[in-house]
Coordinates of C-alpha atoms and ligand atoms in Angstrom, one line a residue:
X1 CA -148.5 106.7 113.6
X2 CA -148.4 106.2 109.9
X3 CA -149.9 103.0 108.8
X4 CA -146.9 101.1 107.7
X5 CA -149.0 98.4 106.1
X6 CA -149.7 100.9 103.3
X7 CA -146.0 100.7 102.5
X8 CA -145.6 97.0 102.7
X9 CA -148.9 95.9 101.1
X10 CA -147.2 94.6 97.9
X11 CA -144.6 92.5 99.8
X12 CA -146.8 91.4 102.7
X13 CA -147.8 88.0 101.3
X14 CA -144.3 87.1 100.5
X15 CA -143.4 87.4 104.1
X16 CA -146.5 86.1 105.9
X17 CA -148.3 83.6 103.6
X18 CA -149.8 80.7 105.6
X19 CA -149.7 77.2 104.1
X20 CA -152.9 76.2 102.2
X21 CA -153.4 73.1 104.5
X22 CA -153.2 75.2 107.6
X23 CA -155.7 77.8 106.4
X24 CA -158.0 74.9 105.1
X25 CA -157.9 73.4 108.6
X26 CA -158.8 76.8 110.2
X27 CA -161.7 77.2 107.8
X28 CA -163.1 73.7 108.4
X29 CA -162.8 74.2 112.2
X30 CA -164.4 77.6 112.3
X31 CA -167.3 76.5 110.1
X32 CA -167.7 73.0 111.5
X33 CA -171.0 73.8 113.3
X34 CA -172.3 76.3 110.8
X35 CA -174.4 76.2 107.6
X36 CA -171.7 77.4 105.1
X37 CA -174.3 78.6 102.5
X38 CA -175.9 81.0 105.1
X39 CA -172.8 82.1 107.0
X40 CA -171.7 85.7 106.9
X41 CA -168.3 86.7 108.1
X42 CA -166.4 89.9 108.8
X43 CA -162.6 89.9 108.8
X44 CA -161.4 92.8 110.9
X45 CA -157.9 94.1 109.9
X46 CA -158.2 91.7 106.9
X47 CA -155.0 92.9 105.3
X48 CA -154.4 91.3 101.9
X49 CA -157.0 88.6 102.6
X50 CA -154.9 85.7 103.7
X51 CA -157.9 84.5 105.6
X52 CA -160.8 86.4 104.0
X53 CA -160.3 84.9 100.6
X54 CA -160.2 81.2 101.8
X55 CA -163.3 81.9 103.9
X56 CA -165.0 83.6 101.0
X57 CA -164.6 80.4 99.0
X58 CA -166.6 78.6 101.7
X59 CA -169.3 81.0 103.0
X60 CA -172.1 83.1 101.7
X61 CA -170.6 86.6 102.2
X62 CA -167.4 88.1 103.6
X63 CA -166.8 91.8 104.5
X64 CA -163.1 92.6 104.8
X65 CA -162.4 95.7 106.9
X66 CA -159.0 97.4 107.2
X67 CA -157.5 100.9 107.8
X68 CA -155.1 100.4 104.9
X69 CA -156.4 101.1 101.4
X70 CA -153.3 99.6 99.9
X71 CA -153.7 96.3 101.8
X72 CA -157.4 96.1 100.7
X73 CA -156.4 96.8 97.1
X74 CA -154.1 93.7 97.1
X75 CA -157.1 91.7 98.6
X76 CA -159.4 93.0 95.8
X77 CA -156.9 92.1 93.1
X78 CA -156.6 88.6 94.4
X79 CA -160.4 88.2 94.8
X80 CA -161.0 89.5 91.3
X81 CA -158.3 87.2 89.9
X82 CA -160.2 84.2 91.4
X83 CA -163.6 85.6 90.3
X84 CA -164.9 85.8 93.9
X85 CA -168.0 88.0 94.0
X86 CA -169.1 87.5 97.6
X87 CA -166.3 89.5 99.3
X88 CA -166.6 93.3 99.9
X89 CA -163.8 95.5 101.2
X90 CA -164.4 98.5 103.4
X91 CA -162.0 101.0 104.8
X92 CA -162.5 101.3 108.6
X93 CA -161.0 100.7 112.0
X94 CA -161.7 97.8 114.4
X95 CA -162.7 100.4 117.0
X96 CA -165.5 101.7 114.8
X97 CA -166.5 99.1 112.3
X98 CA -168.4 100.6 109.3
X99 CA -171.2 98.0 109.3
X100 CA -174.6 97.7 111.0
X101 CA -175.2 95.8 114.3
X102 CA -176.1 92.1 114.4
X103 CA -175.0 91.4 110.9
X104 CA -172.4 88.6 111.0
X105 CA -172.2 85.0 112.2
X106 CA -168.4 85.1 112.5
X107 CA -165.9 87.9 113.1
X108 CA -162.3 87.0 112.4
X109 CA -159.2 88.8 113.7
X110 CA -155.7 87.7 112.9
X111 CA -152.6 89.5 114.0
X112 CA -154.5 92.7 114.5
X113 CA -156.0 93.2 118.0
X114 CA -152.6 94.1 119.4
X115 CA -152.5 97.1 116.9
X116 CA -155.8 98.5 118.1
X117 CA -157.6 99.5 121.3
X118 CA -158.5 96.0 122.2
X119 CA -161.4 96.7 124.5
X120 CA -163.1 99.1 122.0
X121 CA -162.5 96.6 119.2
X122 CA -164.0 93.7 121.1
X123 CA -167.1 95.9 121.9
X124 CA -167.4 96.6 118.2
X125 CA -167.0 92.9 117.3
X126 CA -169.8 92.1 119.8
X127 CA -172.0 94.8 118.3
X128 CA -171.8 93.5 114.7
X129 CA -172.2 89.8 115.6
X130 CA -175.6 88.1 115.6
X131 CA -176.7 86.6 119.0
X132 CA -175.3 83.1 118.1
X133 CA -172.2 84.5 116.4
X134 CA -168.6 84.0 117.5
X135 CA -165.3 85.9 117.5
X136 CA -162.4 83.9 116.1
X137 CA -159.0 85.3 116.9
X138 CA -156.0 83.7 115.1
X139 CA -152.3 84.0 115.6
X140 CA -149.2 82.4 114.2
X141 CA -146.3 82.0 116.6
X142 CA -142.9 82.9 115.2
X143 CA -140.7 79.9 114.7
X144 CA -137.3 79.6 116.4
X145 CA -135.2 80.7 113.5
X146 CA -137.3 83.9 113.0
X147 CA -136.9 84.7 116.7
X148 CA -133.2 84.3 116.4
X149 CA -132.9 86.6 113.3
X150 CA -135.2 89.1 115.0
X151 CA -132.8 89.3 117.9
X152 CA -129.9 90.0 115.5
X153 CA -132.0 92.7 114.0
X154 CA -132.8 94.3 117.3
X155 CA -129.1 94.3 118.3
X156 CA -128.2 95.8 114.9
X157 CA -130.7 98.7 115.3
X158 CA -129.5 99.2 118.9
X159 CA -132.7 98.3 120.6
X160 CA -133.4 96.0 123.5
X161 CA -137.0 96.0 122.5
X162 CA -138.5 92.6 122.3
X163 CA -140.8 91.8 119.4
X164 CA -144.3 92.9 120.4
X165 CA -146.3 90.0 121.6
X166 CA -149.4 89.2 119.7
X167 CA -150.7 87.1 122.6
X168 CA -154.1 88.4 123.4
X169 CA -155.4 85.4 125.2
X170 CA -153.9 83.5 128.1
X171 CA -156.2 80.5 127.8
X172 CA -155.2 77.5 125.7
X173 CA -156.2 77.8 122.0
X174 CA -159.2 75.9 120.7
X175 CA -157.2 74.8 117.7
X176 CA -153.4 74.5 117.4
X177 CA -152.0 73.5 114.1
X178 CA -148.3 72.7 113.8
X179 CA -146.5 73.7 110.6
X180 CA -143.0 73.8 109.4
X181 CA -141.8 77.1 108.1
X182 CA -139.1 76.8 105.4
X183 CA -137.4 79.7 103.8
X184 CA -133.9 81.0 103.1
X185 CA -131.6 83.6 104.7
X186 CA -132.2 85.7 101.6
X187 CA -136.0 85.6 102.2
X188 CA -135.5 86.9 105.7
X189 CA -133.1 89.7 104.6
X190 CA -135.6 90.7 101.9
X191 CA -138.4 90.8 104.5
X192 CA -136.4 93.1 106.8
X193 CA -135.2 95.3 103.9
X194 CA -138.9 95.9 102.9
X195 CA -139.6 96.7 106.6
X196 CA -142.2 94.0 106.8
X197 CA -141.9 93.7 110.6
X198 CA -143.0 96.1 113.2
X199 CA -139.5 96.3 114.7
X200 CA -138.4 97.9 111.4
X201 CA -140.7 100.8 111.7
X202 CA -140.1 104.1 113.5
X203 CA -136.6 104.5 112.1
X204 CA -135.8 107.2 109.7
X205 CA -134.5 106.1 106.3
X206 CA -130.8 106.8 107.1
X207 CA -130.9 105.1 110.5
X208 CA -132.7 102.2 108.9
X209 CA -130.1 101.9 106.1
X210 CA -127.3 101.8 108.7
X211 CA -129.0 99.3 110.9
X212 CA -129.8 97.1 107.9
X213 CA -126.2 97.1 106.7
X214 CA -125.1 95.9 110.1
X215 CA -127.8 93.4 110.3
X216 CA -127.1 91.9 106.9
X217 CA -123.4 91.6 107.8
X218 CA -124.2 89.9 111.1
X219 CA -126.8 87.5 109.5
X220 CA -124.3 86.4 106.8
X221 CA -121.6 85.9 109.4
X222 CA -124.0 83.7 111.3
X223 CA -125.5 81.7 108.4
X224 CA -122.9 81.9 105.6
X225 CA -124.9 82.8 102.5
X226 CA -128.3 84.1 101.3
X227 CA -129.2 80.7 99.8
X228 CA -128.8 78.9 103.2
X229 CA -132.1 77.2 104.0
X230 CA -133.9 77.9 107.3
X231 CA -136.6 75.7 108.8
X232 CA -138.3 75.4 112.1
X233 CA -141.6 74.5 113.7
X234 CA -144.4 77.0 114.2
X235 CA -148.0 76.9 115.3
X236 CA -151.1 78.5 114.1
X237 CA -153.5 79.1 117.0
X238 CA -157.3 79.7 116.9
X239 CA -159.3 81.1 119.9
X240 CA -163.1 81.0 119.6
X241 CA -165.3 83.1 121.8
X242 CA -169.1 83.0 121.5
X243 CA -170.7 86.5 121.4
X244 CA -172.3 85.9 124.8
X245 CA -168.8 85.6 126.4
X246 CA -167.1 88.6 124.7
Ligands
SAM301 C1 -150.3 92.0 110.6 S1 -151.5 92.5 109.5 C2 -152.7 91.2 109.6 C3 -153.5 91.1 108.3 C4 -154.4 89.8 108.2 N1 -155.4 89.8 109.3 C5 -153.5 88.6 108.3 O1 -153.6 87.7 109.2 O2 -152.7 88.4 107.4 C6 -152.4 93.8 110.4 C7 -153.5 94.5 109.6 O3 -154.2 95.2 110.5 C8 -154.5 96.5 109.9 N2 -154.8 97.4 111.0 C9 -154.0 98.1 111.8 N3 -154.6 98.8 112.7 C10 -156.0 98.6 112.4 C11 -157.2 99.1 113.0 N4 -157.2 99.9 114.1 N5 -158.4 98.7 112.5 C12 -158.4 97.8 111.5 N6 -157.3 97.3 110.8 C13 -156.1 97.7 111.3 C14 -153.3 96.8 109.1 O4 -153.5 97.8 108.1 C15 -152.9 95.4 108.5 O5 -153.6 95.2 107.3

């Protein structure tokens, strides 16, 4: 499968950015029992660095690994703009991380394990962690208004497919941060038009254009106008697994 993240790298942040306070709470939680000045961290499937960059502000060194050159280029641009010099990007897959064994204190994954061979990725994460290291998996649950709009999209593209679950862990999260996602109908239409979500992939250009036209009509019927505000509660969840339990 083509890596669609190459195609959406420039619009990714506009559709997924997490609030500063949420990310700050995640950083503080993950580093609460670590010496920040000595901590090394790998972000697997780092994307545009929504987590790597805030972590790089706090720890000694970050390595951001991703299969998408374009996503990492966005990350590099943002890190350079901030003058961060302790973050390296490396092209590579979660199933075969391009780094030596026993190198990192923390390995982050966020919205990525469901895209990979989970077992192989976890073996690799275990390999690259130091003995007292930990794997931190993060996910952000879709708020109610996004789920409703996704169902309109799925009906428009003629698919009963349910949005792929990112749930990788059945236990309760170690940290659950509520946040309120506010955007407009126009923001959602733009996200789908740029094929930001997995359910937009796998359609040819013509089929996508037809589905999008139906979708836009149905969304505007439902909500009235592009400037209509949308808001609902979401949760950012963090699961911490010590290396010994991976
Ligand atoms: C939904 S994005 C998540 C990005 C980032 N972790 C975040 O939370 O914003 C998924 C990312 O995983 C990357 N990816 C997909 N398959 C991968 C794999 N097998 N190994 C490493 N990265 C992968 C994609 O290129 C994309 O940047």
